Coordinates of C-alpha atoms and ligand atoms in Angstrom, one line a residue:
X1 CA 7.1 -9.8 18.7
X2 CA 4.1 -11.9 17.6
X3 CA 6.1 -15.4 18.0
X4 CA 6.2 -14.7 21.7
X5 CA 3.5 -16.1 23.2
X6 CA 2.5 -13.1 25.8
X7 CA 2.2 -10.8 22.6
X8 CA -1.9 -11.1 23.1
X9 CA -1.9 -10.1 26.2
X10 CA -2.8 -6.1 25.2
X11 CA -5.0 -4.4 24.7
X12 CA -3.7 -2.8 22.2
X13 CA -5.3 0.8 21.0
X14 CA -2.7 0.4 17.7
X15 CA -1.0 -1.9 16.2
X16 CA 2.1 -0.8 13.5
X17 CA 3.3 -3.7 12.2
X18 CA 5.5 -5.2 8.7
X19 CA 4.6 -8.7 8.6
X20 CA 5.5 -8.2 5.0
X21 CA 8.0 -11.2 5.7
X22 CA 5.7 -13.7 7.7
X23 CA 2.6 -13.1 4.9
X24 CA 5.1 -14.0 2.5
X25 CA 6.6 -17.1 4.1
X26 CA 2.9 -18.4 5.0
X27 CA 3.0 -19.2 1.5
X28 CA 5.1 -22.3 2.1
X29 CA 6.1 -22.4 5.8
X30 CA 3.7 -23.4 8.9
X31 CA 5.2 -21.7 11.7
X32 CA 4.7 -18.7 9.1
X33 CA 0.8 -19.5 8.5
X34 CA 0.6 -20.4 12.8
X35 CA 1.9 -16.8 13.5
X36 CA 0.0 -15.3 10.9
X37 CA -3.4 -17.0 12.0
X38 CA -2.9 -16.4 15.8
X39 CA -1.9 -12.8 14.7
X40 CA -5.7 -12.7 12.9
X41 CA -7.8 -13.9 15.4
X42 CA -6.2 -11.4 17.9
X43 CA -7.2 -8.8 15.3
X44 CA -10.3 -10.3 14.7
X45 CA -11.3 -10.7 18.3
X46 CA -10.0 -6.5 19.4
X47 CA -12.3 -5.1 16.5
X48 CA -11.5 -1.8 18.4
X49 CA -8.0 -2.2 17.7
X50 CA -6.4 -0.3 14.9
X51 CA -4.1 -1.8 12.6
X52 CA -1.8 0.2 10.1
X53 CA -1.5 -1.5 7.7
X54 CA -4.1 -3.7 6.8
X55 CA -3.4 -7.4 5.9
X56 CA -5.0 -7.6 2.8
X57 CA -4.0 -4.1 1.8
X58 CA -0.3 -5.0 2.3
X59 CA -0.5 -8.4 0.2
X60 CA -2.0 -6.8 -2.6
X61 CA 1.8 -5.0 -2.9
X62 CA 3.6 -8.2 -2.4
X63 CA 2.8 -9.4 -5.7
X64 CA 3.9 -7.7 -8.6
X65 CA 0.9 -9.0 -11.0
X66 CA -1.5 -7.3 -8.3
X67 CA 0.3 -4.0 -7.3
X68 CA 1.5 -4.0 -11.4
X69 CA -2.4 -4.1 -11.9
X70 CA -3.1 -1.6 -9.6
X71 CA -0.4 0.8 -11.0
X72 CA -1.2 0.5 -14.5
X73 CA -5.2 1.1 -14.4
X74 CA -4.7 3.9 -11.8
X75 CA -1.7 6.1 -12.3
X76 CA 0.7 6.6 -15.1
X77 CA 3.2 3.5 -15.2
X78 CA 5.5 1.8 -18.2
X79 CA 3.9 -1.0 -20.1
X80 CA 4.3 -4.3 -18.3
X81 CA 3.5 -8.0 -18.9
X82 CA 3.3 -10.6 -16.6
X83 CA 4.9 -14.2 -17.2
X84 CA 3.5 -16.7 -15.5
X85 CA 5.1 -20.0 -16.0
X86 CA 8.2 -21.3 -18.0
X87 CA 6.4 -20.9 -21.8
X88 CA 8.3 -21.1 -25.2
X89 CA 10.4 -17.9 -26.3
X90 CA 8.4 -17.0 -29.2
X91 CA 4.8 -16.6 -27.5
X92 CA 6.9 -14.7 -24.7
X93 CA 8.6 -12.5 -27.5
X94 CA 4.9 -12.2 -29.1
X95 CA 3.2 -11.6 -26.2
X96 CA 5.8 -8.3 -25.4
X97 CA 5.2 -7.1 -28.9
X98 CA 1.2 -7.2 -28.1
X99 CA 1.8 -5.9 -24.7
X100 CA 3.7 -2.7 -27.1
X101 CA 6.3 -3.4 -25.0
X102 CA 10.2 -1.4 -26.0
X103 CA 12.8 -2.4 -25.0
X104 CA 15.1 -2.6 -22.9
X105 CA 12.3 -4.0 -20.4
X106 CA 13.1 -4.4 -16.8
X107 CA 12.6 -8.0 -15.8
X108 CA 10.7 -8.1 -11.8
X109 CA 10.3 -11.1 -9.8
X110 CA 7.1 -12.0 -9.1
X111 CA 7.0 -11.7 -4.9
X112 CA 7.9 -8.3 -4.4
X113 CA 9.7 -8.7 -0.7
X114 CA 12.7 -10.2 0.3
X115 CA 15.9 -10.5 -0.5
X116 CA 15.2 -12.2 -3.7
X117 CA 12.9 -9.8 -5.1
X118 CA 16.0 -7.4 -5.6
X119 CA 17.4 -9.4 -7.8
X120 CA 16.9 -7.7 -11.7
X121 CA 17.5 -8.3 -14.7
X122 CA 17.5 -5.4 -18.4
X123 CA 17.1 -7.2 -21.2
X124 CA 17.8 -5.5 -24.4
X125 CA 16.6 -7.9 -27.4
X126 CA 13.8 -10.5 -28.0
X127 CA 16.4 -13.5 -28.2
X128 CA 17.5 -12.6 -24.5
X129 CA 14.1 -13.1 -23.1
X130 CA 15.5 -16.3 -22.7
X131 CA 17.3 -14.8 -20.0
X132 CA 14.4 -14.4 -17.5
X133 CA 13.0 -17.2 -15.1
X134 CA 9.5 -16.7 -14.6
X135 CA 7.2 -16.2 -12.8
X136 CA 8.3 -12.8 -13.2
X137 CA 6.8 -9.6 -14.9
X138 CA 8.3 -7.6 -18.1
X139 CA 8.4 -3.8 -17.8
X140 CA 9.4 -1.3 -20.4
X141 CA 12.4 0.5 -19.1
X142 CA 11.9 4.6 -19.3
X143 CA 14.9 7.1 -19.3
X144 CA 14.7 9.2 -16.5
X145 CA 17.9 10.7 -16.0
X146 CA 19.7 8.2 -13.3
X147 CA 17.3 10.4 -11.0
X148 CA 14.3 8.6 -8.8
X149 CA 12.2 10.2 -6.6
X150 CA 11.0 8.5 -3.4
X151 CA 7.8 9.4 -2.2
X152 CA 7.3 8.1 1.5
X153 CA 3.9 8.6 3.2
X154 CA 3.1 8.7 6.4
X155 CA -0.5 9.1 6.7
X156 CA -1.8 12.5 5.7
X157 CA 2.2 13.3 5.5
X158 CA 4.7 12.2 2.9
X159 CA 8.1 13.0 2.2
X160 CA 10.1 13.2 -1.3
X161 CA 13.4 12.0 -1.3
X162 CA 15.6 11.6 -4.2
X163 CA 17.9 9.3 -4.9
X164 CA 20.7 7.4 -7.6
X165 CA 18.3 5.4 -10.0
X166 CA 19.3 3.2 -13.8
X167 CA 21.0 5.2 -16.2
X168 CA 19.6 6.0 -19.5
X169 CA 19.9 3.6 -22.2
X170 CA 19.7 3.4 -26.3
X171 CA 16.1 3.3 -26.5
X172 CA 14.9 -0.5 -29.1
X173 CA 16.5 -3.5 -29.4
X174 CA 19.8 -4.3 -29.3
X175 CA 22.4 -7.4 -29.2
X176 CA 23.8 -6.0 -25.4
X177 CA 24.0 -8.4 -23.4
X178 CA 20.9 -9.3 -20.6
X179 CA 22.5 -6.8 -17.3
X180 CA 21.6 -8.7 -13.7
X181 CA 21.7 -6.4 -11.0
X182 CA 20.6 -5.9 -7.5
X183 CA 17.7 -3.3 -7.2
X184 CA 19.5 -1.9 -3.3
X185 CA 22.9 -2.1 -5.4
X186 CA 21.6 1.1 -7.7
X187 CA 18.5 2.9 -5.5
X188 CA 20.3 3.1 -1.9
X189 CA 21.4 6.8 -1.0
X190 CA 25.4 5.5 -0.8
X191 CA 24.8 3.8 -4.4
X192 CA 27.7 4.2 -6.5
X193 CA 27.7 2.1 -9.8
X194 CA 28.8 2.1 -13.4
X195 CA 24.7 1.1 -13.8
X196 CA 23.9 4.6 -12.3
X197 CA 26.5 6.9 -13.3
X198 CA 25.5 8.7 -16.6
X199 CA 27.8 8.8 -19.8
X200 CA 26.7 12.2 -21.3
X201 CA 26.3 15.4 -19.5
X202 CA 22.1 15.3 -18.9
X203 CA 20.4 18.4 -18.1
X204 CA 18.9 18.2 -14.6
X205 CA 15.0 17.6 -14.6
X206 CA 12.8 19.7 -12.5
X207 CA 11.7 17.3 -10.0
X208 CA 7.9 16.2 -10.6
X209 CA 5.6 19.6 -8.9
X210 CA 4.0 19.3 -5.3
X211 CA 0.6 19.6 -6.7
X212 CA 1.2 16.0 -8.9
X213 CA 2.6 14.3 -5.9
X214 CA 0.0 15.5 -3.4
X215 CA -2.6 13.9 -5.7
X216 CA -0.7 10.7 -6.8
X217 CA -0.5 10.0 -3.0
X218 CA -4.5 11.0 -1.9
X219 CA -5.2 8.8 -4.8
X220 CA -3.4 5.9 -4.0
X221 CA -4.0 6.1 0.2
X222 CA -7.5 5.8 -0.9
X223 CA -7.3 3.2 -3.3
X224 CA -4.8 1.2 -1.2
X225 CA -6.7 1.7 2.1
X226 CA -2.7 2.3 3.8
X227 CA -1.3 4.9 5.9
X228 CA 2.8 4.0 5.4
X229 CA 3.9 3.1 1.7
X230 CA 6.4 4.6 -0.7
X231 CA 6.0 5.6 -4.3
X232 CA 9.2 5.3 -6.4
X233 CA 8.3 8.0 -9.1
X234 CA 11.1 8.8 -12.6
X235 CA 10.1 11.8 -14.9
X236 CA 10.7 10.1 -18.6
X237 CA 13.4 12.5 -19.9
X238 CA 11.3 12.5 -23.2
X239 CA 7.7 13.1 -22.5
X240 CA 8.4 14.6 -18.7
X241 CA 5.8 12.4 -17.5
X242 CA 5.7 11.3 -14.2
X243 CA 5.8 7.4 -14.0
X244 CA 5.4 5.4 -11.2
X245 CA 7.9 2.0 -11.2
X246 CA 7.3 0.7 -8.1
X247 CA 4.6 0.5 -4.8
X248 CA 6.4 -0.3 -1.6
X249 CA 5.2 -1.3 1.7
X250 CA 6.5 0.3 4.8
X251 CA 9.5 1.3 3.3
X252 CA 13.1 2.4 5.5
X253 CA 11.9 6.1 4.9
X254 CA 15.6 6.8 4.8
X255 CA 16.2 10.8 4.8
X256 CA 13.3 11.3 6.4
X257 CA 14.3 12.4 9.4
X258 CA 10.5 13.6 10.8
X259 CA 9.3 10.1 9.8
X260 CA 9.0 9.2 14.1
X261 CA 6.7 12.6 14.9
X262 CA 4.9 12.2 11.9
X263 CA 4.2 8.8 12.5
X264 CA 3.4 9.6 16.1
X265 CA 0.7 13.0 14.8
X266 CA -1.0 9.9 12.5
X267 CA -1.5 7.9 15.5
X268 CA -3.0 10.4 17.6
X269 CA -5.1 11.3 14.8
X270 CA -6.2 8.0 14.3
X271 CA -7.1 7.4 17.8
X272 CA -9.3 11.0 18.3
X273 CA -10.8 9.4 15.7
X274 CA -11.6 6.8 17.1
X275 CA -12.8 7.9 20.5
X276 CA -15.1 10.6 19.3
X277 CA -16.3 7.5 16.6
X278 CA -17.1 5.8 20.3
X279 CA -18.8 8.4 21.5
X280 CA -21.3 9.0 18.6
X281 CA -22.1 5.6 18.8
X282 CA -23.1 5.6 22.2
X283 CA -25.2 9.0 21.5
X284 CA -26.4 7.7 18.4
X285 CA -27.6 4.1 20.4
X286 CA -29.3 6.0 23.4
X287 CA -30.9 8.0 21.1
X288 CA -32.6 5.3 19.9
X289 CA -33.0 3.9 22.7
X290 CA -34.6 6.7 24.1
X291 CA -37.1 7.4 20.9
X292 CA -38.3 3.6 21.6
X293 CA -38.9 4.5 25.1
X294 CA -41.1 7.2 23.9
X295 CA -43.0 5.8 21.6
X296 CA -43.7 2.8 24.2
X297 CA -44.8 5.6 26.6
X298 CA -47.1 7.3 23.9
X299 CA -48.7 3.8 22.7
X300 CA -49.4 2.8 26.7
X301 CA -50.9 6.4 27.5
X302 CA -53.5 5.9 24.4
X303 CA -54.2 2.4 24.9
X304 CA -53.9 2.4 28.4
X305 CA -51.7 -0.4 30.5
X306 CA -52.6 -4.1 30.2
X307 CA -55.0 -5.1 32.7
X308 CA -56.1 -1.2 33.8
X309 CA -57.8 0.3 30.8
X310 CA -59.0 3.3 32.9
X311 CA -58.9 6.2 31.1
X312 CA -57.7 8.9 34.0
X313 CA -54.7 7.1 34.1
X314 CA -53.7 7.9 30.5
X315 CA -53.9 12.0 30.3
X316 CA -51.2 12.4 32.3
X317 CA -49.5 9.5 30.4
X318 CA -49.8 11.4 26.7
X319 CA -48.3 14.3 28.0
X320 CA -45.3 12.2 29.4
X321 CA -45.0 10.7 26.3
X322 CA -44.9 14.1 24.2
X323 CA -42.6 15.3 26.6
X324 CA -40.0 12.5 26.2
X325 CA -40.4 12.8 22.6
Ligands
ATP1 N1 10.5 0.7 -15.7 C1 11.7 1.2 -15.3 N2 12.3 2.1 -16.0 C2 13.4 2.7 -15.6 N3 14.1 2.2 -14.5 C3 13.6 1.3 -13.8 C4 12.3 0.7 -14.1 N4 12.0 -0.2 -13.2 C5 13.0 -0.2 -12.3 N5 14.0 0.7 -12.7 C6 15.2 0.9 -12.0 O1 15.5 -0.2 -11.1 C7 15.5 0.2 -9.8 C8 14.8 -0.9 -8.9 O2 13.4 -1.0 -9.4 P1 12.2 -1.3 -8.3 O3 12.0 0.0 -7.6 O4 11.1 -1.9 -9.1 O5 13.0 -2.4 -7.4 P2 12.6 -2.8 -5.9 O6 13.6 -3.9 -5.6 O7 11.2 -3.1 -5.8 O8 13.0 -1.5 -5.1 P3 12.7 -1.2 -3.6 O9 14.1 -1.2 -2.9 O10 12.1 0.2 -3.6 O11 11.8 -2.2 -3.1 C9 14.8 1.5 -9.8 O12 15.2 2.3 -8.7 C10 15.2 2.1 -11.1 O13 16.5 2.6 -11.0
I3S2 O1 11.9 -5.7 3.1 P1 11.7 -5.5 1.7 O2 10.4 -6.1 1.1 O3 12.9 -5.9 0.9 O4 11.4 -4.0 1.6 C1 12.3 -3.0 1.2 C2 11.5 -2.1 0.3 O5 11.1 -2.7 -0.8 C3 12.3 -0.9 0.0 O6 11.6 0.0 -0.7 C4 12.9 -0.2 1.2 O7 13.9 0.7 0.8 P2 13.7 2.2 0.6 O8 13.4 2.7 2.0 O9 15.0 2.6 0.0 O10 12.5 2.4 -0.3 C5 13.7 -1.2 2.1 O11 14.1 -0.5 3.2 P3 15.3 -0.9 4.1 O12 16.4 -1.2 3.2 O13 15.4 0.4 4.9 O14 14.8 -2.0 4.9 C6 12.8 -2.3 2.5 O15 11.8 -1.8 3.2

C-alpha cells in the first residue's frame, strides 16, 4: 500500500499497480498528489524496476477526450464530440450535426474512473441535449444486439468475454425522453434490465473472428505501451463492423478465470527479459571496454611508452595489441 510509509523499502523487481484512483484524485486532493509524487520518485530512483502499467499510459485512458482520440484515429469507433464547458444549446446541437453525429448519442462523463464516470445518459433528440452537463463527450449510439464483447488482455494473452450490453434503439431523432442509467447497472454479468432486454426476436451475431481481435489488441498494446487493459467491442447489427466503445484500464477481468497464471507467465516473461537485457549490457560495455584497451595497447606498442621510446620494447607490444584485438 503506497500510503504506508515502509512501502519503499523494496527492491522491487515488479510493480502491478491501479492507481487509476489516486491519479485521478491528484487532480484536486494533496494527500492524492503526496502519494502520487513519493510513488514517482521511488520509480524514478529503481530505473530497474518494472512497472505495468505505466503512469502516463494509464492517464491517457482516464480521460475520455484523450482515449476518445485515441480510439477514433486508430481503430473503428462511433462518431463522438467532446463538450467542454456549459455552451448555448444551439452551437452544441450544431456542433453534433458537423461532428455527423445520429442519434441517439451516448452522453460520457469526461473522467473515465470512478463511481461517477458510470453515470450515462441516451439522448434521443437535439432539444434534449439540454439534458447533459458537460464536460462530457457525445457518442453516436450503434445497435449491436444487447451483446458486448469484453476483450481483457493480459500481456501477450487476452480473454473475450461476452456480456448484457444497451438494447437496440429506433435509429434518428425522436421526442423519447433523455434515459439516465448506470453503465455497471446494464454491462455486469448478473445485469438484468428493461435497458438490456431486447423487444424483438434478434438473430444472434457471430461474435467478431479471432484474427480481428488478435490484431485490434497487438495494435493497441503497442500504441498504448500497456500490458493489462480491456477493450469493450459491439458488432453494429447493420454494417457487422466491429466498433470499439470503450478503453479500460485494469479492468475486474471477470470470467476470466486464467487471469492469475496468465498474469504470473507475463511477469516472468517480463523479468527474463529483463535479466538477459542486463546481461548484454554488461557484454556489450566490456566489449568496449576491452576494444579501448586494445587500441591503447596498439597506439603505446607503435609510439612506444612515455619516457622510454626504445624501440625493442615495442615488437613484442604490436603483437599484444593484435592479439587483444
Ligand atoms: N456508442 C455506443 N453504442 C451503443 N452502446 C453503447 C455505446 N456506448 C456505450 N454503450 C452502452 O453503454 C454501456 C456502458 O458504456 P461504457 O463501456 O462506455 O461505460 P463504462 O462505464 O466506461 O464501462 P466500464 O464498466 O467498462 O468502465 C456499454 O456496455 C453499452 O451497453
Ligand atoms: O474502477 P473503475 O475506473 O470504475 O474501473 C472499472 C472499469 O472501468 C470496468 O471496466 C471494470 O469492469 P469490467 O471488468 O466489467 O470491465 C470494473 O471492474 P470491477 O467492477 O471488477 O472493479 C472497474 O475496473
Amino acid at each position: 500500500k503506497i500510503s504506508h510509509p515502509t512501502y519503499c523499502s523494496g527492491p522491487f523487481d515488479v510493480i502491478v499497480h491501479k492507481l487509476s484512483d489516486v491519479i485521478v484524485e491528484a487532480e484536486h486532493d494533496s494527500q492524492s498528489q503526496h502519494l502520487l509524487a513519493n510513488f514517482q520518485s521511488y520509480v524514478s530512483t529503481h530505473p530497474s524496476t518494472i512497472l505495468v502499467d505505466p503512469l502516463p499510459a494509464m492517464s491517457q485512458l482516464l480521460d475520455r477526450f484523450t482515449s476518445y482520440r485515441i480510439m477514433n484515429r486508430l481503430i473503428c469507433s462511433p462518431p463522438y464530440l467532446e463538450i467542454h464547458s456549459v455552451d448555448d444549446l444551439s452551437s452544441i446541437q450544431q456542433a453534433v450535426i458537423t461532428q455527423t453525429l445520429s442519434f441517439p448519442v451516448v452522453c460520457k462523463t469526461r473522467v473515465a474512473h470512478g463511481s461517477l464516470s458510470h453515470e450515462m445518459s441516451l439522448i434521443f433528440s437535439a432539444d434534449s441535449l439540454a439534458d447533459i452537463h458537460p464536460p462530457c463527450v457525445l457518442q453516436s449510439f450503434v445497435n449491436h444486439g444487447a451483446v458486448l464483447h469484453k476483450i481483457f488482455v493480459v500481456g501477450d494473452r487476452h480473454y473475450c468475454v461476452e456480456r448484457p450490453s444497451l438494447k437496440n434503439f429506433p435509429p434518428g431523432p425522436c421526442d423519447r425522453k433523455t434515459i439516465f442509467f448506470n453503465s455497471h447497472h446494464v454491462s455486469k454479468p448478473e445485469c438484468s434490465s428493461d435497458l438490456t432486454a431486447m423487444d424483438e426476436q434478434m438473430p444472434h451475431l457471430l461474435p467478431p473472428s479471432s484474427e480481428a481481435v488478435a490484431a485490434l489488441v497487438r495494435e493497441l498494446r503497442v500504441q498504448l505501451g500497456m500490458a493489462l487493459f480491456g477493450v469493450d467491442v459491439i458488432i453494429n447489427i447493420h454494417t457487422h463492423t466491429l466498433t470499439v466503445i470503450d478503453i479500460n484500464i485494469f479492468p475486474g477481468y471477470e470470467g476470466v478465470p486464467q487471469f492469475f497464471p496468465s498474469l504470473l507467465a507475463y511477469i516472468e516473461s517480463l523479468l527474463d527479459t529483463n535479466s538477459s537485457f542486463i546481461t548484454w549490457l554488461f557484454i556489450a560495455f566490456f566489449c568496449v571496454l576491452w576494444f579501448y584497451f586494445s587500441v591503447f595497447i596498439a597506439l603505446w606498442a607503435f609510439t612506444g611508452s612515455p619516457g622510454n621510446p626504445a624501440l625493442s620494447a615495442r615488437i613484442p607490444s604490436v603483437h599484444l595489441g593484435a592479439y587483444l584485438l
